[in-house]
Amino acid sequence: QVQLVESGGGLVQAGGSLSLSCTASGRTFSSLGMGWFRQAPGKERLFVAYISSAGGTTSYADAVKGRFTISRDSAKDTVYLQMNSLKPEDTAVYYCASRGRWGPYFKESEYNYWGQGTQVTVSS
């Protein structure tokens, strides 16, 4: 079992920044990588960013590329999502997830542990 706890969400004006954190506990060595997903009201949950277990590989959804940065501190079992130049359309609940399968990292089905989510609201 892996437990994930997100923090750092909140309300910010458009153009502002927020930093999300996701701290893992339990069998963290079993994770193949970590992802961030988001779900806006009434919409499906979508891939945002991914980082491999060693941190050498990162990937981003086109909608956030150049504005968001994913990173990790393995010593702290924590993954971060730095979000800059935020837009109202970034408003969503953000979830971190632990990848348990070797399928496409942008697919929800490849992740077997999820955090409870943290709300990010960007006002215009």
Phi, psi and omega in degrees: 000143175234131176253135182235133179231118178268154174205166174106357178290173179164195181253131181216152177280155176305137183092348181276187183228153172216152176236123178260147176235151177221113181255130183256149174216163182097219184278061185293337181292344181278352183283136178270351182162174181232142179232157169245135176232164176217152180224115176276158181304129177074009182236166179284160178283133186236150176294140177242306185202158181218146173222137182288170185298326179268354178085003184279344181237130174229155179207151185224151170291149181303326185295339184241355183301132181089346180245327182252149176226127176259141179209171179213151173240098185297328180296332181257001184051044184231138175244142183240154171227106177271123184243116180244165179049049185294146181239157177306327180288355174277354179299124183182171166271127182257131181240138167260154184213150179257126183280128182245354182225159186268017174285187181305128186291346181271002180260132179305324186296344182273358183250134184248352175227140183227147172279179183277347179094151176224136186278132172240124179236125181246118181267149182269000000 
